[in-house]
PDB file of C-alpha atoms in Angstrom:
ATOM      1  CA  MET A   1      20.542-141.333-154.687  1.00  0.00           C
ATOM      2  CA  LYS A   2      20.986-137.658-153.597  1.00  0.00           C
ATOM      3  CA  CYS A   3      18.840-136.416-150.742  1.00  0.00           C
ATOM      4  CA  CYS A   4      18.079-132.750-150.379  1.00  0.00           C
ATOM      5  CA  THR A   5      19.784-130.665-147.795  1.00  0.00           C
ATOM      6  CA  PRO A   6      17.541-130.339-144.641  1.00  0.00           C
ATOM      7  CA  PRO A   7      16.224-126.856-143.884  1.00  0.00           C
ATOM      8  CA  ILE A   8      18.009-124.602-141.340  1.00  0.00           C
ATOM      9  CA  LEU A   9      15.377-125.551-138.573  1.00  0.00           C
ATOM     10  CA  TYR A  10      17.269-129.029-138.781  1.00  0.00           C
ATOM     11  CA  THR A  11      20.769-127.618-139.345  1.00  0.00           C
ATOM     12  CA  SER A  12      21.993-124.149-138.426  1.00  0.00           C
ATOM     13  CA  HIS A  13      18.996-123.479-136.056  1.00  0.00           C
ATOM     14  CA  ALA A  14      18.330-126.944-134.919  1.00  0.00           C
ATOM     15  CA  TRP A  15      18.740-125.651-131.502  1.00  0.00           C
ATOM     16  CA  ILE A  16      15.166-124.155-131.734  1.00  0.00           C
ATOM     17  CA  TRP A  17      13.526-127.365-132.490  1.00  0.00           C
ATOM     18  CA  PRO A  18      13.503-128.801-128.862  1.00  0.00           C
ATOM     19  CA  LEU A  19      11.550-125.759-127.886  1.00  0.00           C
ATOM     20  CA  LEU A  20       8.871-126.444-130.578  1.00  0.00           C
ATOM     21  CA  SER A  21       8.548-130.175-130.033  1.00  0.00           C
ATOM     22  CA  PRO A  22       9.485-131.381-126.604  1.00  0.00           C
ATOM     23  CA  PRO A  23       8.799-135.087-125.460  1.00  0.00           C
ATOM     24  CA  GLU A  24       5.888-134.127-123.243  1.00  0.00           C
ATOM     25  CA  ASP A  25       3.940-133.022-126.300  1.00  0.00           C
ATOM     26  CA  TYR A  26       3.722-136.618-127.775  1.00  0.00           C
ATOM     27  CA  ALA A  27       2.076-138.387-124.690  1.00  0.00           C
ATOM     28  CA  GLU A  28      -1.259-138.961-126.344  1.00  0.00           C
ATOM     29  CA  GLU A  29       0.154-139.656-129.721  1.00  0.00           C
ATOM     30  CA  SER A  30       2.652-142.062-128.660  1.00  0.00           C
ATOM     31  CA  ALA A  31      -0.108-144.104-126.641  1.00  0.00           C
ATOM     32  CA  LEU A  32      -2.128-144.320-129.800  1.00  0.00           C
ATOM     33  CA  TYR A  33       0.967-145.710-131.723  1.00  0.00           C
ATOM     34  CA  VAL A  34       1.687-148.268-128.903  1.00  0.00           C
ATOM     35  CA  GLU A  35      -2.024-149.462-129.067  1.00  0.00           C
ATOM     36  CA  LEU A  36      -1.992-149.617-133.000  1.00  0.00           C
ATOM     37  CA  LEU A  37       1.435-151.691-132.985  1.00  0.00           C
ATOM     38  CA  GLY A  38       0.129-153.924-130.240  1.00  0.00           C
ATOM     39  CA  ASN A  39      -3.132-154.656-132.532  1.00  0.00           C
ATOM     40  CA  LEU A  40      -0.656-155.482-135.379  1.00  0.00           C
ATOM     41  CA  GLY A  41       1.049-158.047-133.148  1.00  0.00           C
ATOM     42  CA  VAL A  42       4.147-156.191-131.946  1.00  0.00           C
ATOM     43  CA  GLU A  43       4.869-157.257-128.445  1.00  0.00           C
ATOM     44  CA  ASP A  44       6.679-155.257-125.452  1.00  0.00           C
ATOM     45  CA  GLY A  45      10.242-155.394-126.208  1.00  0.00           C
ATOM     46  CA  GLY A  46       9.927-155.590-129.988  1.00  0.00           C
ATOM     47  CA  THR A  47      12.238-153.892-132.407  1.00  0.00           C
ATOM     48  CA  ILE A  48      11.166-150.498-133.911  1.00  0.00           C
ATOM     49  CA  LEU A  49      12.907-148.740-136.900  1.00  0.00           C
ATOM     50  CA  HIS A  50      11.824-144.965-136.855  1.00  0.00           C
ATOM     51  CA  LEU A  51      12.515-143.479-140.239  1.00  0.00           C
ATOM     52  CA  GLY A  52      12.904-139.819-140.002  1.00  0.00           C
ATOM     53  CA  SER A  53      13.207-139.932-136.247  1.00  0.00           C
ATOM     54  CA  GLY A  54      14.116-136.060-135.944  1.00  0.00           C
ATOM     55  CA  GLY A  55      14.952-135.049-132.526  1.00  0.00           C
ATOM     56  CA  GLY A  56      13.747-138.014-130.755  1.00  0.00           C
ATOM     57  CA  SER A  57      10.717-136.672-128.853  1.00  0.00           C
ATOM     58  CA  LEU A  58       8.339-139.482-129.962  1.00  0.00           C
ATOM     59  CA  ASP A  59      11.109-142.064-129.317  1.00  0.00           C
ATOM     60  CA  TRP A  60      11.184-140.826-125.707  1.00  0.00           C
ATOM     61  CA  TRP A  61       7.974-142.707-125.303  1.00  0.00           C
ATOM     62  CA  LEU A  62       8.254-145.481-127.480  1.00  0.00           C
ATOM     63  CA  LYS A  63      11.633-146.725-125.814  1.00  0.00           C
ATOM     64  CA  ASN A  64       9.356-147.503-122.732  1.00  0.00           C
ATOM     65  CA  GLU A  65       7.838-150.309-124.646  1.00  0.00           C
ATOM     66  CA  TYR A  66      10.233-151.282-127.483  1.00  0.00           C
ATOM     67  CA  LYS A  67      13.915-151.354-128.778  1.00  0.00           C
ATOM     68  CA  VAL A  68      14.160-148.317-130.909  1.00  0.00           C
ATOM     69  CA  THR A  69      16.445-147.336-133.873  1.00  0.00           C
ATOM     70  CA  GLY A  70      16.180-144.136-135.598  1.00  0.00           C
ATOM     71  CA  VAL A  71      17.552-142.822-138.981  1.00  0.00           C
ATOM     72  CA  ASP A  72      17.526-139.128-139.736  1.00  0.00           C
ATOM     73  CA  ILE A  73      19.314-137.118-142.543  1.00  0.00           C
ATOM     74  CA  SER A  74      20.178-134.356-140.189  1.00  0.00           C
ATOM     75  CA  PRO A  75      23.381-134.766-137.887  1.00  0.00           C
ATOM     76  CA  LYS A  76      22.208-131.953-135.581  1.00  0.00           C
ATOM     77  CA  MET A  77      18.875-133.749-134.977  1.00  0.00           C
ATOM     78  CA  VAL A  78      20.465-137.184-134.385  1.00  0.00           C
ATOM     79  CA  GLU A  79      22.792-135.503-132.070  1.00  0.00           C
ATOM     80  CA  HIS A  80      19.894-134.088-129.957  1.00  0.00           C
ATOM     81  CA  ALA A  81      17.903-137.375-130.211  1.00  0.00           C
ATOM     82  CA  ARG A  82      21.046-139.276-128.881  1.00  0.00           C
ATOM     83  CA  GLY A  83      21.030-136.846-125.892  1.00  0.00           C
ATOM     84  CA  VAL A  84      17.444-137.300-125.124  1.00  0.00           C
ATOM     85  CA  ASN A  85      17.495-141.076-125.588  1.00  0.00           C
ATOM     86  CA  PRO A  86      20.871-142.518-124.984  1.00  0.00           C
ATOM     87  CA  GLU A  87      19.388-145.976-124.848  1.00  0.00           C
ATOM     88  CA  ASN A  88      18.240-145.872-128.375  1.00  0.00           C
ATOM     89  CA  GLN A  89      20.560-146.271-131.615  1.00  0.00           C
ATOM     90  CA  TYR A  90      20.600-143.372-133.948  1.00  0.00           C
ATOM     91  CA  ILE A  91      22.080-143.270-137.521  1.00  0.00           C
ATOM     92  CA  VAL A  92      22.707-140.302-139.927  1.00  0.00           C
ATOM     93  CA  ASP A  93      21.376-141.422-143.136  1.00  0.00           C
ATOM     94  CA  CYS A  94      18.561-140.757-145.781  1.00  0.00           C
ATOM     95  CA  MET A  95      15.240-142.533-145.293  1.00  0.00           C
ATOM     96  CA  ARG A  96      14.762-143.032-149.077  1.00  0.00           C
ATOM     97  CA  SER A  97      17.886-145.121-149.439  1.00  0.00           C
ATOM     98  CA  VAL A  98      19.215-146.317-146.227  1.00  0.00           C
ATOM     99  CA  ARG A  99      19.671-150.080-145.845  1.00  0.00           C
ATOM    100  CA  LEU A 100      20.986-151.308-142.455  1.00  0.00           C
ATOM    101  CA  GLY A 101      21.067-155.059-143.183  1.00  0.00           C
ATOM    102  CA  GLN A 102      18.575-155.764-140.221  1.00  0.00           C
ATOM    103  CA  LYS A 103      14.929-156.732-139.999  1.00  0.00           C
ATOM    104  CA  PHE A 104      12.462-155.210-137.434  1.00  0.00           C
ATOM    105  CA  ASP A 105       9.146-156.147-135.912  1.00  0.00           C
ATOM    106  CA  ALA A 106       7.769-152.603-136.913  1.00  0.00           C
ATOM    107  CA  VAL A 107       8.690-149.593-138.961  1.00  0.00           C
ATOM    108  CA  ILE A 108       7.337-146.220-138.122  1.00  0.00           C
ATOM    109  CA  ILE A 109       7.416-143.196-140.561  1.00  0.00           C
ATOM    110  CA  HIS A 110       6.049-140.195-138.577  1.00  0.00           C
ATOM    111  CA  ASP A 111       5.934-136.428-140.006  1.00  0.00           C
ATOM    112  CA  ALA A 112       9.103-136.648-141.892  1.00  0.00           C
ATOM    113  CA  ILE A 113       7.056-138.267-144.649  1.00  0.00           C
ATOM    114  CA  ALA A 114       6.089-134.741-145.512  1.00  0.00           C
ATOM    115  CA  TYR A 115       9.352-133.967-146.973  1.00  0.00           C
ATOM    116  CA  MET A 116       8.807-136.651-149.865  1.00  0.00           C
ATOM    117  CA  THR A 117       7.912-134.308-152.812  1.00  0.00           C
ATOM    118  CA  THR A 118       7.153-136.924-155.445  1.00  0.00           C
ATOM    119  CA  GLU A 119       5.354-140.262-155.612  1.00  0.00           C
ATOM    120  CA  GLU A 120       8.628-141.707-156.677  1.00  0.00           C
ATOM    121  CA  GLU A 121      10.192-140.685-153.464  1.00  0.00           C
ATOM    122  CA  LEU A 122       7.296-141.913-151.476  1.00  0.00           C
ATOM    123  CA  GLN A 123       7.805-145.323-153.223  1.00  0.00           C
ATOM    124  CA  GLN A 124      11.394-145.089-152.324  1.00  0.00           C
ATOM    125  CA  CYS A 125      10.677-144.402-148.570  1.00  0.00           C
ATOM    126  CA  PHE A 126       8.186-147.165-148.513  1.00  0.00           C
ATOM    127  CA  LYS A 127      10.509-149.445-150.101  1.00  0.00           C
ATOM    128  CA  THR A 128      13.178-148.711-147.435  1.00  0.00           C
ATOM    129  CA  ALA A 129      10.444-149.756-144.718  1.00  0.00           C
ATOM    130  CA  ALA A 130       9.760-152.895-146.459  1.00  0.00           C
ATOM    131  CA  ALA A 131      13.533-153.772-146.724  1.00  0.00           C
ATOM    132  CA  HIS A 132      13.687-153.488-142.737  1.00  0.00           C
ATOM    133  CA  LEU A 133      10.593-155.566-141.907  1.00  0.00           C
ATOM    134  CA  ARG A 134      10.363-159.309-141.253  1.00  0.00           C
ATOM    135  CA  PRO A 135       7.676-160.997-142.956  1.00  0.00           C
ATOM    136  CA  GLY A 136       4.426-159.931-141.312  1.00  0.00           C
ATOM    137  CA  GLY A 137       6.044-156.904-139.674  1.00  0.00           C
ATOM    138  CA  ALA A 138       4.035-153.994-138.693  1.00  0.00           C
ATOM    139  CA  PHE A 139       3.954-150.598-140.583  1.00  0.00           C
ATOM    140  CA  LEU A 140       2.680-147.304-139.316  1.00  0.00           C
ATOM    141  CA  CYS A 141       2.775-144.052-141.119  1.00  0.00           C
ATOM    142  CA  LEU A 142       1.394-140.464-140.638  1.00  0.00           C
ATOM    143  CA  PRO A 143       0.650-139.213-144.126  1.00  0.00           C
ATOM    144  CA  GLU A 144       0.932-135.520-143.622  1.00  0.00           C
ATOM    145  CA  GLY A 145       0.688-133.178-146.516  1.00  0.00           C
ATOM    146  CA  LEU A 146      -2.779-134.355-147.650  1.00  0.00           C
ATOM    147  CA  ILE A 147      -4.704-132.643-150.457  1.00  0.00           C
ATOM    148  CA  GLU A 148      -7.866-133.552-148.753  1.00  0.00           C
ATOM    149  CA  ASN A 149      -6.820-131.245-145.839  1.00  0.00           C
ATOM    150  CA  PHE A 150      -4.746-128.525-147.466  1.00  0.00           C
ATOM    151  CA  GLN A 151      -5.962-125.040-147.100  1.00  0.00           C
ATOM    152  CA  GLN A 152      -4.273-122.388-149.206  1.00  0.00           C
ATOM    153  CA  ASN A 153      -2.619-119.427-147.091  1.00  0.00           C
ATOM    154  CA  PHE A 154      -3.464-121.257-143.865  1.00  0.00           C
ATOM    155  CA  VAL A 155      -1.380-119.686-141.037  1.00  0.00           C
ATOM    156  CA  GLU A 156      -0.605-121.263-137.589  1.00  0.00           C
ATOM    157  CA  THR A 157       1.035-119.466-134.746  1.00  0.00           C
ATOM    158  CA  GLN A 158       2.578-120.716-131.475  1.00  0.00           C
ATOM    159  CA  THR A 159       4.772-119.634-128.756  1.00  0.00           C
ATOM    160  CA  HIS A 160       6.928-121.705-126.628  1.00  0.00           C
ATOM    161  CA  LYS A 161       9.195-120.693-123.632  1.00  0.00           C
ATOM    162  CA  ALA A 162      12.020-122.585-122.077  1.00  0.00           C
ATOM    163  CA  LYS A 163      15.361-121.611-120.201  1.00  0.00           C
ATOM    164  CA  GLY A 164      14.831-117.959-120.743  1.00  0.00           C
ATOM    165  CA  VAL A 165      14.193-118.130-124.371  1.00  0.00           C
ATOM    166  CA  GLU A 166      10.771-117.254-126.074  1.00  0.00           C
ATOM    167  CA  VAL A 167      10.135-118.470-129.649  1.00  0.00           C
ATOM    168  CA  THR A 168       7.033-117.388-131.479  1.00  0.00           C
ATOM    169  CA  THR A 169       6.525-119.523-134.748  1.00  0.00           C
ATOM    170  CA  ILE A 170       4.320-118.461-137.617  1.00  0.00           C
ATOM    171  CA  MET A 171       3.862-120.970-140.355  1.00  0.00           C
ATOM    172  CA  GLU A 172       2.176-120.106-143.663  1.00  0.00           C
ATOM    173  CA  HIS A 173       1.064-122.869-146.021  1.00  0.00           C
ATOM    174  CA  TYR A 174       0.992-122.091-149.774  1.00  0.00           C
ATOM    175  CA  ASP A 175       0.600-124.109-152.907  1.00  0.00           C
ATOM    176  CA  PRO A 176       2.238-122.286-155.853  1.00  0.00           C
ATOM    177  CA  ASN A 177       1.292-124.781-158.552  1.00  0.00           C
ATOM    178  CA  PRO A 178      -1.852-127.020-157.803  1.00  0.00           C
ATOM    179  CA  LEU A 179      -0.716-129.268-160.842  1.00  0.00           C
ATOM    180  CA  ASP A 180       2.172-130.635-158.912  1.00  0.00           C
ATOM    181  CA  THR A 181       2.872-132.454-155.794  1.00  0.00           C
ATOM    182  CA  THR A 182       4.573-129.998-153.695  1.00  0.00           C
ATOM    183  CA  CYS A 183       3.770-126.982-151.458  1.00  0.00           C
ATOM    184  CA  GLU A 184       5.740-124.351-149.369  1.00  0.00           C
ATOM    185  CA  VAL A 185       5.491-124.187-145.664  1.00  0.00           C
ATOM    186  CA  THR A 186       7.163-120.771-144.638  1.00  0.00           C
ATOM    187  CA  PHE A 187       8.363-120.527-141.057  1.00  0.00           C
ATOM    188  CA  PHE A 188       8.809-117.188-139.392  1.00  0.00           C
ATOM    189  CA  PHE A 189      10.584-117.390-136.195  1.00  0.00           C
ATOM    190  CA  LEU A 190      10.777-114.703-133.490  1.00  0.00           C
ATOM    191  CA  VAL A 191      13.519-115.523-130.915  1.00  0.00           C
ATOM    192  CA  ARG A 192      13.672-113.338-127.950  1.00  0.00           C
ATOM    193  CA  LYS A 193      16.392-113.837-125.276  1.00  0.00           C
ATOM    194  CA  ASN A 194      17.855-111.139-122.959  1.00  0.00           C
ATOM    195  CA  GLY A 195      15.709-108.583-124.453  1.00  0.00           C
ATOM    196  CA  VAL A 196      17.105-109.113-127.988  1.00  0.00           C
ATOM    197  CA  THR A 197      14.689-110.406-130.817  1.00  0.00           C
ATOM    198  CA  GLU A 198      16.204-112.237-133.798  1.00  0.00           C
ATOM    199  CA  ARG A 199      13.876-112.781-136.820  1.00  0.00           C
ATOM    200  CA  ILE A 200      14.451-115.994-138.928  1.00  0.00           C
ATOM    201  CA  THR A 201      12.875-117.069-142.120  1.00  0.00           C
ATOM    202  CA  ASP A 202      12.980-120.709-143.270  1.00  0.00           C
ATOM    203  CA  VAL A 203      11.053-122.047-146.358  1.00  0.00           C
ATOM    204  CA  HIS A 204      10.301-125.811-146.352  1.00  0.00           C
ATOM    205  CA  THR A 205       9.206-127.583-149.555  1.00  0.00           C
ATOM    206  CA  MET A 206       6.950-130.396-148.733  1.00  0.00           C
ATOM    207  CA  GLY A 207       4.827-133.051-150.523  1.00  0.00           C
ATOM    208  CA  LEU A 208       1.152-132.660-151.323  1.00  0.00           C
ATOM    209  CA  PHE A 209      -0.725-135.909-152.145  1.00  0.00           C
ATOM    210  CA  THR A 210      -3.969-137.745-152.023  1.00  0.00           C
ATOM    211  CA  LEU A 211      -4.523-140.613-149.767  1.00  0.00           C
ATOM    212  CA  HIS A 212      -4.750-142.790-152.701  1.00  0.00           C
ATOM    213  CA  GLN A 213      -1.403-141.778-153.795  1.00  0.00           C
ATOM    214  CA  PHE A 214       0.078-142.674-150.340  1.00  0.00           C
ATOM    215  CA  ALA A 215      -1.786-146.082-150.549  1.00  0.00           C
ATOM    216  CA  ARG A 216      -0.436-146.815-154.049  1.00  0.00           C
ATOM    217  CA  ALA A 217       3.096-145.927-153.165  1.00  0.00           C
ATOM    218  CA  ALA A 218       2.749-148.289-150.182  1.00  0.00           C
ATOM    219  CA  HIS A 219       1.280-151.183-152.047  1.00  0.00           C
ATOM    220  CA  SER A 220       3.943-150.824-154.771  1.00  0.00           C
ATOM    221  CA  ALA A 221       6.606-151.688-151.938  1.00  0.00           C
ATOM    222  CA  GLY A 222       4.703-154.744-150.775  1.00  0.00           C
ATOM    223  CA  LEU A 223       2.977-153.029-147.707  1.00  0.00           C
ATOM    224  CA  ALA A 224      -0.743-153.954-147.117  1.00  0.00           C
ATOM    225  CA  THR A 225      -2.199-150.942-145.458  1.00  0.00           C
ATOM    226  CA  LYS A 226      -5.555-149.273-144.599  1.00  0.00           C
ATOM    227  CA  ASN A 227      -6.389-145.846-143.402  1.00  0.00           C
ATOM    228  CA  ILE A 228      -7.841-145.035-140.183  1.00  0.00           C
ATOM    229  CA  GLU A 229      -8.913-141.800-138.679  1.00  0.00           C
ATOM    230  CA  HIS A 230      -8.310-140.613-135.199  1.00  0.00           C
ATOM    231  CA  GLN A 231      -9.190-137.339-133.343  1.00  0.00           C
ATOM    232  CA  PHE A 232      -6.589-136.024-131.013  1.00  0.00           C
ATOM    233  CA  SER A 233      -7.616-133.822-128.041  1.00  0.00           C
ATOM    234  CA  ASP A 234      -5.641-130.929-129.250  1.00  0.00           C
ATOM    235  CA  MET A 235      -6.749-130.801-132.806  1.00  0.00           C
ATOM    236  CA  ASP A 236      -9.873-129.547-134.537  1.00  0.00           C
ATOM    237  CA  HIS A 237     -10.170-132.253-137.037  1.00  0.00           C
ATOM    238  CA  PRO A 238      -9.320-136.007-137.376  1.00  0.00           C
ATOM    239  CA  ILE A 239      -5.928-137.049-138.720  1.00  0.00           C
ATOM    240  CA  SER A 240      -5.374-140.018-141.148  1.00  0.00           C
ATOM    241  CA  LEU A 241      -3.060-142.699-140.360  1.00  0.00           C
ATOM    242  CA  MET A 242      -1.775-145.781-142.575  1.00  0.00           C
ATOM    243  CA  VAL A 243      -1.360-148.966-140.602  1.00  0.00           C
ATOM    244  CA  GLY A 244      -0.758-152.454-142.019  1.00  0.00           C
ATOM    245  CA  CYS A 245       2.084-155.065-142.353  1.00  0.00           C
ATOM    246  CA  PHE A 246       4.526-156.404-144.852  1.00  0.00           C
ATOM    247  CA  ASP A 247       3.511-159.072-147.052  1.00  0.00           C
ATOM    248  CA  GLY A 248       6.965-160.508-147.931  1.00  0.00           C
TER     249      GLY A 248
END
């Protein structure tokens, strides 16, 4: 199985990512996940597999409660995650096909699920989760890219400053074909350092699914899930989460 090449945000320009999503941005979110995993029976010190672990910002919080293993397709992101979380184990591999030969108390799939662009890829990813769960193990997924929430030509902007570098990010969401399961998110980065501005464009192809399609893909992998909604303090609308367990 061949996985796609990651966008430049996760390869040649991965150094930008820590400016956009530092660990301190994940305090509220991680607290919710710890609560949800506890409700599913995951105890302190339990083992967690994080598929699509990125730069390790979420894991920076989770490692205080659990033994965390992360998998990500980008060597640059794994390198950064190892620097942030030397206590954790990180592996470069594809979340659709990796098989570690281990069972975990829980599997988390965070926003990397957005890069699954067909329902078959969703199923592959959820089968990976099921293959690494002990019977009754907990499952938590953030189903980004929901048709129910999609807004054509929606634009987001944000600016971050750190260590003498200022990065302004403009993200535009566009669906060129409403009949398929993908959309385009174009990132424009304005990177200012020492009085010089670098302009970078990076187009990400992402999945666009209904909640029903997410649930169907999860159930096909043996994951019994339900959808819950939660309102974070820094968002203007609730987000959907899939939580549940492995029936195997």
